[in-house]
Coordinates of C-alpha atoms in Angstrom, one line a residue:
Chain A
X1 CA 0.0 0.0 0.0
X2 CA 1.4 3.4 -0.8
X3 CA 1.8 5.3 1.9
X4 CA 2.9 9.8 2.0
X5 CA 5.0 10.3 4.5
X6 CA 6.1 13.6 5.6
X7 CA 8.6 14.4 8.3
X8 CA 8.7 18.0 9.9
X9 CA 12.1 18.6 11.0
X10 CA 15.5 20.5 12.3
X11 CA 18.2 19.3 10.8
X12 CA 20.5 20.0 13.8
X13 CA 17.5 18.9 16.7
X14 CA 18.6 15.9 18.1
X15 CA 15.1 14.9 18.7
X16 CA 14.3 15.0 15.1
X17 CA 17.5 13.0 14.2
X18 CA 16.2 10.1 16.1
X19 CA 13.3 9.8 13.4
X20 CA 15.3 10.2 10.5
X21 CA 17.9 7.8 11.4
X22 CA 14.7 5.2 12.2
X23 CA 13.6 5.7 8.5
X24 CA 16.4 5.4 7.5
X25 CA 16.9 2.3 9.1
X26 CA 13.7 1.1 7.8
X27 CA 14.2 2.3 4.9
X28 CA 11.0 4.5 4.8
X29 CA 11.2 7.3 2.0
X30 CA 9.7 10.3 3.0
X31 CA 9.8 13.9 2.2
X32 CA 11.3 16.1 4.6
X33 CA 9.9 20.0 5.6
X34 CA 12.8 22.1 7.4
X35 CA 11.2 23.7 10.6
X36 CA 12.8 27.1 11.9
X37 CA 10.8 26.0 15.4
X38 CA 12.2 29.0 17.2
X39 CA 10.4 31.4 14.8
X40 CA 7.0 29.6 15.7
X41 CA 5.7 28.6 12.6
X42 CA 1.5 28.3 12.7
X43 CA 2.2 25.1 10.3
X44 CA 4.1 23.5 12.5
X45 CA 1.7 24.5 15.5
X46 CA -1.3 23.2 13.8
X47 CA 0.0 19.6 13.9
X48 CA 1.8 19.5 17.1
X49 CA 0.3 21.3 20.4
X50 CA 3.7 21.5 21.5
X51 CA 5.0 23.6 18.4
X52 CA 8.0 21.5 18.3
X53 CA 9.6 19.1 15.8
X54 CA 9.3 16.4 14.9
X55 CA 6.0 15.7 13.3
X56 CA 5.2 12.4 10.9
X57 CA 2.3 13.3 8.7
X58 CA 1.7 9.9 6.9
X59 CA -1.3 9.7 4.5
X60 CA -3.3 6.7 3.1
X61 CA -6.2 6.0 1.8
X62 CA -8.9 7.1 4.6
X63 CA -6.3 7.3 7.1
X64 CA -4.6 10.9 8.1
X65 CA -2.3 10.0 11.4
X66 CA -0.5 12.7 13.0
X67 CA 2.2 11.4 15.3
X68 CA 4.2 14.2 17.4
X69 CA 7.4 13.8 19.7
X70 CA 10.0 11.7 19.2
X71 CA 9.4 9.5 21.6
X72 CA 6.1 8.7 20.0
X73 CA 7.5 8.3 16.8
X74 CA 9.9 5.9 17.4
X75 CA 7.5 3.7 19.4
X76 CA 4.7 4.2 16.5
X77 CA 7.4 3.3 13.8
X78 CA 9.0 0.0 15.7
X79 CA 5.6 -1.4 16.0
X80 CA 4.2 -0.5 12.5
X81 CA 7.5 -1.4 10.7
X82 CA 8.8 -4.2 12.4
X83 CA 11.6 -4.9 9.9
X84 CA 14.5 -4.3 11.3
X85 CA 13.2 -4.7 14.7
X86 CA 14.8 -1.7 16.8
X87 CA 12.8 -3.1 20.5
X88 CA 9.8 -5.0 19.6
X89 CA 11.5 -8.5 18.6
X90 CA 13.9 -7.8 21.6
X91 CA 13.9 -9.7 24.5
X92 CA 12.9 -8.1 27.8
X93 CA 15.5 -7.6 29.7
X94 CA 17.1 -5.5 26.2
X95 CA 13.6 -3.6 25.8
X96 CA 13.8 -2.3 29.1
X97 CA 17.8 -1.4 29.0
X98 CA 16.8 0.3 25.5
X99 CA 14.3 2.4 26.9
X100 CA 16.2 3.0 30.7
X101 CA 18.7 4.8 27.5
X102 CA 16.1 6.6 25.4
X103 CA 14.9 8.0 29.1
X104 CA 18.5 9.0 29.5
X105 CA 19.6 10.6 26.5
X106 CA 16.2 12.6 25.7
X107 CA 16.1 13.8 29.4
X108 CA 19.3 13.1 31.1
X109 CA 21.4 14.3 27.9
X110 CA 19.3 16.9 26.9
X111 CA 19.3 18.6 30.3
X112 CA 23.2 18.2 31.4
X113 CA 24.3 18.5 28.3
X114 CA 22.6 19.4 24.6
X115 CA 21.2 22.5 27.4
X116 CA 24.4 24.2 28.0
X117 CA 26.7 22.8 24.9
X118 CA 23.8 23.0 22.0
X119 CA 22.4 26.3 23.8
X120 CA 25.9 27.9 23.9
X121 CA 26.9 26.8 20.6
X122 CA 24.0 26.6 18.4
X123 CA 20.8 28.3 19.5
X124 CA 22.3 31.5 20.9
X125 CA 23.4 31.6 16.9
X126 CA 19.9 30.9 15.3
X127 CA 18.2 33.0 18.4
X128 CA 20.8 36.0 17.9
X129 CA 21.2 36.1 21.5
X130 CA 25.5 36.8 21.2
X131 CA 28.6 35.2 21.6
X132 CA 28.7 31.6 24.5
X133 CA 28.8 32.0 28.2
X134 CA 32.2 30.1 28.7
X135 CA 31.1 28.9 32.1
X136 CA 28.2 27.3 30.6
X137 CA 29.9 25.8 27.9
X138 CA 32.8 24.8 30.5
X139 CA 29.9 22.9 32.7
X140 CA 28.1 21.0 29.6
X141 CA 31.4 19.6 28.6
X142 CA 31.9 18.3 32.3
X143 CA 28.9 17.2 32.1
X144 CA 29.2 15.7 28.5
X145 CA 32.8 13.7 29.6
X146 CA 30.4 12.1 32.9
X147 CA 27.8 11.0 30.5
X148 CA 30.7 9.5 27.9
X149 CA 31.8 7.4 30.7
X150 CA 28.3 6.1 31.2
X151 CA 28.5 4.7 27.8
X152 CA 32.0 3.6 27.5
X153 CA 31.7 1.1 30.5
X154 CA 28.4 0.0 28.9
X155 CA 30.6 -0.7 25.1
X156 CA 33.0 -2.0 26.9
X157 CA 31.0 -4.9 28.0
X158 CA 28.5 -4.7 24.7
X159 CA 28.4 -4.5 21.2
X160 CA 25.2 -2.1 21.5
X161 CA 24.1 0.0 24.0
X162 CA 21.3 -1.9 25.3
X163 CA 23.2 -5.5 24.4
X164 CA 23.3 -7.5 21.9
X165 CA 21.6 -6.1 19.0
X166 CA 21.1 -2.4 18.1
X167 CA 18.2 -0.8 19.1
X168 CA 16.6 2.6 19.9
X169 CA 18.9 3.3 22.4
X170 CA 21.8 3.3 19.8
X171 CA 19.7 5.7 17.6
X172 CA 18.9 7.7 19.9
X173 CA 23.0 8.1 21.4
X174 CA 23.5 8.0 17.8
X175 CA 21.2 10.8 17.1
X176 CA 22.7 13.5 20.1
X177 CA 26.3 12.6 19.9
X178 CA 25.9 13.4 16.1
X179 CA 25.0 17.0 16.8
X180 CA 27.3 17.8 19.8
X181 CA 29.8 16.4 17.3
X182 CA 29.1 18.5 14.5
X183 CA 30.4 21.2 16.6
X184 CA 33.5 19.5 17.8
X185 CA 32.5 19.2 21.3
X186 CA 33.0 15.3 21.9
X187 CA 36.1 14.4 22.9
X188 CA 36.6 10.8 21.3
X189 CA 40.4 10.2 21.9
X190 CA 39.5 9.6 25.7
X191 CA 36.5 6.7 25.2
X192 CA 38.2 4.2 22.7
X193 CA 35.1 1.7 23.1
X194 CA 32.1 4.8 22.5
X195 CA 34.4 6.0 19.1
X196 CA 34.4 2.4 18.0
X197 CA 30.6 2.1 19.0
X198 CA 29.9 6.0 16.9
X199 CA 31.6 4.5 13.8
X200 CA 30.2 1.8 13.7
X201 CA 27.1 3.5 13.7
X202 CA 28.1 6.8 11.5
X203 CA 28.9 3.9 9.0
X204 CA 25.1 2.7 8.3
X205 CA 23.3 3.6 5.6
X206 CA 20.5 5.9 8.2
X207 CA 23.6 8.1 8.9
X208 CA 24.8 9.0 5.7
X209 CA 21.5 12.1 5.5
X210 CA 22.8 13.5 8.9
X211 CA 26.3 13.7 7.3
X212 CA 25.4 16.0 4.8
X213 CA 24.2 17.9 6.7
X214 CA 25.4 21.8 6.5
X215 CA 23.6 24.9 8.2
X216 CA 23.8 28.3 6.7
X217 CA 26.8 29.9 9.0
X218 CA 26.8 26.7 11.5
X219 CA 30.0 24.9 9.9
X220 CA 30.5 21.4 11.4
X221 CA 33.9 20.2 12.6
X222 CA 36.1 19.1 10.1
X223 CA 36.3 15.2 10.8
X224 CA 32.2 15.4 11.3
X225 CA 31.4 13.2 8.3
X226 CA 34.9 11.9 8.8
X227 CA 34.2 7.8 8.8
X228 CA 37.3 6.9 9.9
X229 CA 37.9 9.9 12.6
Chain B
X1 CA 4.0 -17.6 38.8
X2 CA 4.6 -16.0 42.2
X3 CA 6.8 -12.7 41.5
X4 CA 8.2 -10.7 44.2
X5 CA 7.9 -7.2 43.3
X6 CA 9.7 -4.3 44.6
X7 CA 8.7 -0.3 44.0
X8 CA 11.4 2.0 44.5
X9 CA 9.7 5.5 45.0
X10 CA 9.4 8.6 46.5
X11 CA 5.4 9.4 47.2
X12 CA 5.1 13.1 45.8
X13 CA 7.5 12.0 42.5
X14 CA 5.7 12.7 40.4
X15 CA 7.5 10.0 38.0
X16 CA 7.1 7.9 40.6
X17 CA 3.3 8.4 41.0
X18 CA 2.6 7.5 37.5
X19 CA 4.0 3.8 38.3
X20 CA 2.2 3.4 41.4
X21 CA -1.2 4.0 39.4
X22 CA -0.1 1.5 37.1
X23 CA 0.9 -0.5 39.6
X24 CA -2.9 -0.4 40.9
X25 CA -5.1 0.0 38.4
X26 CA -3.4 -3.9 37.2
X27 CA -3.8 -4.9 40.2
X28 CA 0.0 -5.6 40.8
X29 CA 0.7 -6.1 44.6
X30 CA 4.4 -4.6 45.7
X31 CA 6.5 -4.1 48.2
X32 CA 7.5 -0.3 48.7
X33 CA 11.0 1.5 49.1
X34 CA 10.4 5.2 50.1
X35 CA 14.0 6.8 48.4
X36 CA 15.1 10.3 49.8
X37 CA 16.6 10.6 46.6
X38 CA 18.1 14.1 47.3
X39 CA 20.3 12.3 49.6
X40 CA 21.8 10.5 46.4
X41 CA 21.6 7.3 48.4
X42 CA 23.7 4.4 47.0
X43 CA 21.3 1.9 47.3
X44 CA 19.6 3.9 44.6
X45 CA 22.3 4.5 42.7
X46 CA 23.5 0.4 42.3
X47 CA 20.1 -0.1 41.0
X48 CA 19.5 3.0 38.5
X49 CA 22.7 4.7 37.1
X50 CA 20.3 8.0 37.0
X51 CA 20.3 8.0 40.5
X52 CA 16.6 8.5 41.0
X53 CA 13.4 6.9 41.6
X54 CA 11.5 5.0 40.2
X55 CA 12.8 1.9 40.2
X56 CA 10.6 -1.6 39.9
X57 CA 12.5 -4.7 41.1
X58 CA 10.7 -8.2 39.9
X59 CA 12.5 -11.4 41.1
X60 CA 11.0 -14.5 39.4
X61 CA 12.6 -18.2 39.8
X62 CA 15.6 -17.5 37.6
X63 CA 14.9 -13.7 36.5
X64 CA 15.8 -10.7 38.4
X65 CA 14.5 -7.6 36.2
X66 CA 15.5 -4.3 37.1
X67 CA 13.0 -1.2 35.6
X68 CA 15.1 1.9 35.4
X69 CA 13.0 5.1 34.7
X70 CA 9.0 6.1 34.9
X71 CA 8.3 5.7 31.0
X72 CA 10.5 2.4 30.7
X73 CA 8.4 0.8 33.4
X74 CA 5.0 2.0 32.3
X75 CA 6.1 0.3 28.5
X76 CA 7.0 -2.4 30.6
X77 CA 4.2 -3.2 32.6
X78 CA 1.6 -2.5 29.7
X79 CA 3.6 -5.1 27.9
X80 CA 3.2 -7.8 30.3
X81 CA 0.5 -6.9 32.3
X82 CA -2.1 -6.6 29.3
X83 CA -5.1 -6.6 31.3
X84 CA -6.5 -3.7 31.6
X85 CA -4.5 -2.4 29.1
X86 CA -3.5 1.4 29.2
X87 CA -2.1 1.2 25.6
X88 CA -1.6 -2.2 24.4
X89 CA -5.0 -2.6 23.4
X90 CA -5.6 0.5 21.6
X91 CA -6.5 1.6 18.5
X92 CA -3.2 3.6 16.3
X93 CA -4.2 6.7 16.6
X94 CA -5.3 6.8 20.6
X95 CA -1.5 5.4 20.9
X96 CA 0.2 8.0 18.9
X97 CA -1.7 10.4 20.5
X98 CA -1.4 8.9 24.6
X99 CA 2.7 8.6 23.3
X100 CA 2.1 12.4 22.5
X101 CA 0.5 13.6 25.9
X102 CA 3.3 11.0 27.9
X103 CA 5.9 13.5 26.2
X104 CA 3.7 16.6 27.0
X105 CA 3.6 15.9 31.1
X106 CA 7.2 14.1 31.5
X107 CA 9.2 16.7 29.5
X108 CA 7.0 20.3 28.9
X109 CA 4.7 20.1 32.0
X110 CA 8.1 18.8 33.8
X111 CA 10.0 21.8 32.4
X112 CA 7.4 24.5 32.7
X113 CA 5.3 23.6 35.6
X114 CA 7.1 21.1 38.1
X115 CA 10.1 22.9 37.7
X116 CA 9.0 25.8 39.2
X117 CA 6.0 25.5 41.1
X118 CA 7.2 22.0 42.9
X119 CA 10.9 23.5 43.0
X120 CA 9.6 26.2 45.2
X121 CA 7.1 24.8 46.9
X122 CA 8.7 21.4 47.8
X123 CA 12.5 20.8 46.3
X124 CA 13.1 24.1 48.5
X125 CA 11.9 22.6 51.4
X126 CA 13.1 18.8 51.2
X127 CA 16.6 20.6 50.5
X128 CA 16.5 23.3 53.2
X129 CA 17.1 26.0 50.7
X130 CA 14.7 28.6 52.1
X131 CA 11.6 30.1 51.1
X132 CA 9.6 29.9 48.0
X133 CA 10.6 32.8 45.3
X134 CA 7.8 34.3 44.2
X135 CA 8.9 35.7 40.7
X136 CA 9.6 31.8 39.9
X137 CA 6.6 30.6 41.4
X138 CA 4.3 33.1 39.2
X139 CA 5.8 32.2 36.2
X140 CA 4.8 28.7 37.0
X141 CA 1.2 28.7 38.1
X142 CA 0.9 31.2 35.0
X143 CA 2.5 28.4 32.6
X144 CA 0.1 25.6 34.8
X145 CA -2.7 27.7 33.1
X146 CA -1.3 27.4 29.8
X147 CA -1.4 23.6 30.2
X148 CA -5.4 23.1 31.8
X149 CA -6.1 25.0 28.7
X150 CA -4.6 22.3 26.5
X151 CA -6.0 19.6 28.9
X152 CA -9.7 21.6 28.6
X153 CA -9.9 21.9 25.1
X154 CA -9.2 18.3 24.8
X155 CA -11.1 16.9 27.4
X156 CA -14.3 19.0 26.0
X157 CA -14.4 16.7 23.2
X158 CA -12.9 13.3 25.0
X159 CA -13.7 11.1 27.7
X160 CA -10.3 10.7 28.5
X161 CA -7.1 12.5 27.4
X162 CA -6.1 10.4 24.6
X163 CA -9.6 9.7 23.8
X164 CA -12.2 7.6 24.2
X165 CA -10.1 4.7 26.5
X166 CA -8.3 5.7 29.7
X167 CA -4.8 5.2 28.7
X168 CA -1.1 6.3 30.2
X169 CA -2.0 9.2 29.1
X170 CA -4.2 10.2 32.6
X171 CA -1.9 7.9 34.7
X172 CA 0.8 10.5 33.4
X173 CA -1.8 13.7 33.8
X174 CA -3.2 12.3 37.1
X175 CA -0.3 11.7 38.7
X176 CA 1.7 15.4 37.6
X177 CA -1.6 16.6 38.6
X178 CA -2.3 15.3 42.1
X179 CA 1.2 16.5 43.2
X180 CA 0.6 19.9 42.2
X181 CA -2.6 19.7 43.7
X182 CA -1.5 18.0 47.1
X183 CA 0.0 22.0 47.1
X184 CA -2.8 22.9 46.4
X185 CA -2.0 24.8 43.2
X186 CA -4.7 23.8 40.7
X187 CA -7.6 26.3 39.9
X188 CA -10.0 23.7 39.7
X189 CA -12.9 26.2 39.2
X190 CA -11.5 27.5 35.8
X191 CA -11.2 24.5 34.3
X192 CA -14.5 22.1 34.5
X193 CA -13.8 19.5 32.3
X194 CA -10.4 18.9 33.6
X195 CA -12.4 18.7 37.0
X196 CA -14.4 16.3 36.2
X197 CA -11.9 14.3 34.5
X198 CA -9.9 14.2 38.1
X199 CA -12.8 13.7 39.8
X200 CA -13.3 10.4 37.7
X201 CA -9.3 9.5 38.1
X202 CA -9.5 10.3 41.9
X203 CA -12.3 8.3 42.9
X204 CA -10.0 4.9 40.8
X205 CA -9.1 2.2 43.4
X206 CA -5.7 2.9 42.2
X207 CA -5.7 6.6 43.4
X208 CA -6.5 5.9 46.7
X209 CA -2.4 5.3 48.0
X210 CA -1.8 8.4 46.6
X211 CA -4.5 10.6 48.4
X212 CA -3.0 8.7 51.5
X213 CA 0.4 10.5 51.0
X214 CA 1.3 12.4 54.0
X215 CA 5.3 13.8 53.5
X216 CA 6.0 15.2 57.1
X217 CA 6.3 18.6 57.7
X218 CA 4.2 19.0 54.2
X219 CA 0.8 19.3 54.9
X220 CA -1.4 18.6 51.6
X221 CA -4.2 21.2 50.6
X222 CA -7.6 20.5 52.7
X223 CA -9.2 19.6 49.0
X224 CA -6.6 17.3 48.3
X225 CA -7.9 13.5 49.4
X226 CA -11.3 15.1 48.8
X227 CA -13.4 12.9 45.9
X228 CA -15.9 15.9 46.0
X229 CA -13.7 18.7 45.5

């Protein structure tokens, strides 16, 4: 069945990252509309209460869903699209690991970290707001090297986040490493295991999009789409 | 199969309120650890990496699962509990749009409401850091208006948040809600439909622990255990 999909998102949101690289994954074509969120667009506010990307619009024949957050998305696309299986074909004790980690990057992650680094860095630039507090910046990359030591005892014991098989959890580390990345802020040399884990995944397929990334007088770091950094 | 089943909590979390009514409306029974998480007890922090509550503990003859994180365990117990079911069950479009609303209280409501008005009003006390600002605490109960908006305009047209089944969506709303209301920081009287909404959550078998909640030297609002508000 032919199915119009639509995704409404920021390139550089970490959030919306997480969808694309599920598609990807999936590979589920879809168009793409580039949200300016901070500028409040009524478009995007008319699908999602919230006002925030990302939105899936997919269309079929009598059916218009709307699914918002990318929480929601993920979950709605592992169920719908269970090929490759990203938590539902999991076993139980992975599931729950894989979604302890979605829990920790899109709350822990985004508060310690993506708050002060990605605020400092990146929105203070789209918002106009000046130059990057240096003690913020200073206290997101303490808190970014804490968090990178999370993960690297997990790799060191795992080939995926949650275990055996990839999973949502991978996506999702996948999806807000990428960004604090493109702007040079992760300090690889230091977690052997987690650099091995990120190529690995900046390898796939789902990546290569997020790669090519470029935002109008954002310039990534020069070994972002690096594959052998 | 006889499972012995352990709650890791802290009664006005609101996080761990939203397991608890799980926990109840299934009809799971459980063994309860009150966690003074603020104390960063260790305990907590062998079971949970995050630190903080809640945590759900289920030994079984050869399985000893460990639940890390409010959403992770509500997935969880949906999944394996089926009956009632709070999401399983539903139609595609009631769980895109109960996914939605679990993103709406644990992240926005989190950032724009809890984070102020239960900072001030309890955080401040449980950490002995003086009295309640009031600039802070305005700019809360004005955002808590914003939000019973949103909840009104849906709830005019719904039984229940996500729609026409109760779903995690109220277990999420119902439990951010009762907290704020325990200090007494609800206008109830501006918002009718989301009153009688609560009204219909409060009087649930499964609310009943939670209008028990006494946190000493925190006296609850004389409405609070109230069914007839």
């Amino acid at each position: 069945m032919s199915v119009d999909r639509t995704l409404h998102h920021f390139p550089l949101d970490p959030f919306s990252r997480e969808v694309r690289l599920v598609l990807g994954e999936k590979r589920l074509r879809f168009t793409e509309v580039a949200e300016r969120y901070w500028e409040q667009p009524e478009t995007l506010a008319a699908l999602n209460p919230s006002g925030l990307p990302p939105v899936l619009v997919e269309l079929r024949p009598g059916e218009r869903l709307v699914v918002c957050e990318s929480r929601a998305i993920l979950e709605y696309l592992d169920e719908r699209y269970a090929d490759p299986a990203l938590l539902s074909n999991h076993d139980v004790a992975e599931r729950v690991e894989a979604r302890r980690l979605l829990h920790w990057f899109d709350r822990k992650f985004d508060y310690e970290v993506n708050s002060l680094v990605l605020h400092e860095k990146m929105e203070k630039r789209l918002l106009g707001l000046g130059a990057p507090d240096l003690t913020a910046l200073r206290a997101g990359r303490q808190a970014l090297r804490a968090h990178l030591t999370h993960l690297e005892g997990l790799l060191n014991n795992r080939d995926w986040l949650a275990g055996a098989r990839m999973s949502l959890a991978d996506i999702a580390g996948g999806a807000h490493l990428s960004v604090v990345d493109y702007f040079g802020e992760v300090p690889w040399e230091d977690f052997p295991a987690t650099r091995l884990w990120y190529s690995k995944m900046k390898s796939r397929p789902c990546f290569r999009p997020l790669l090519n990334d470029r935002y109008p007088g954002l310039q990534p770091a020069s070994h972002y789409d690096d594959l052998d950094f």
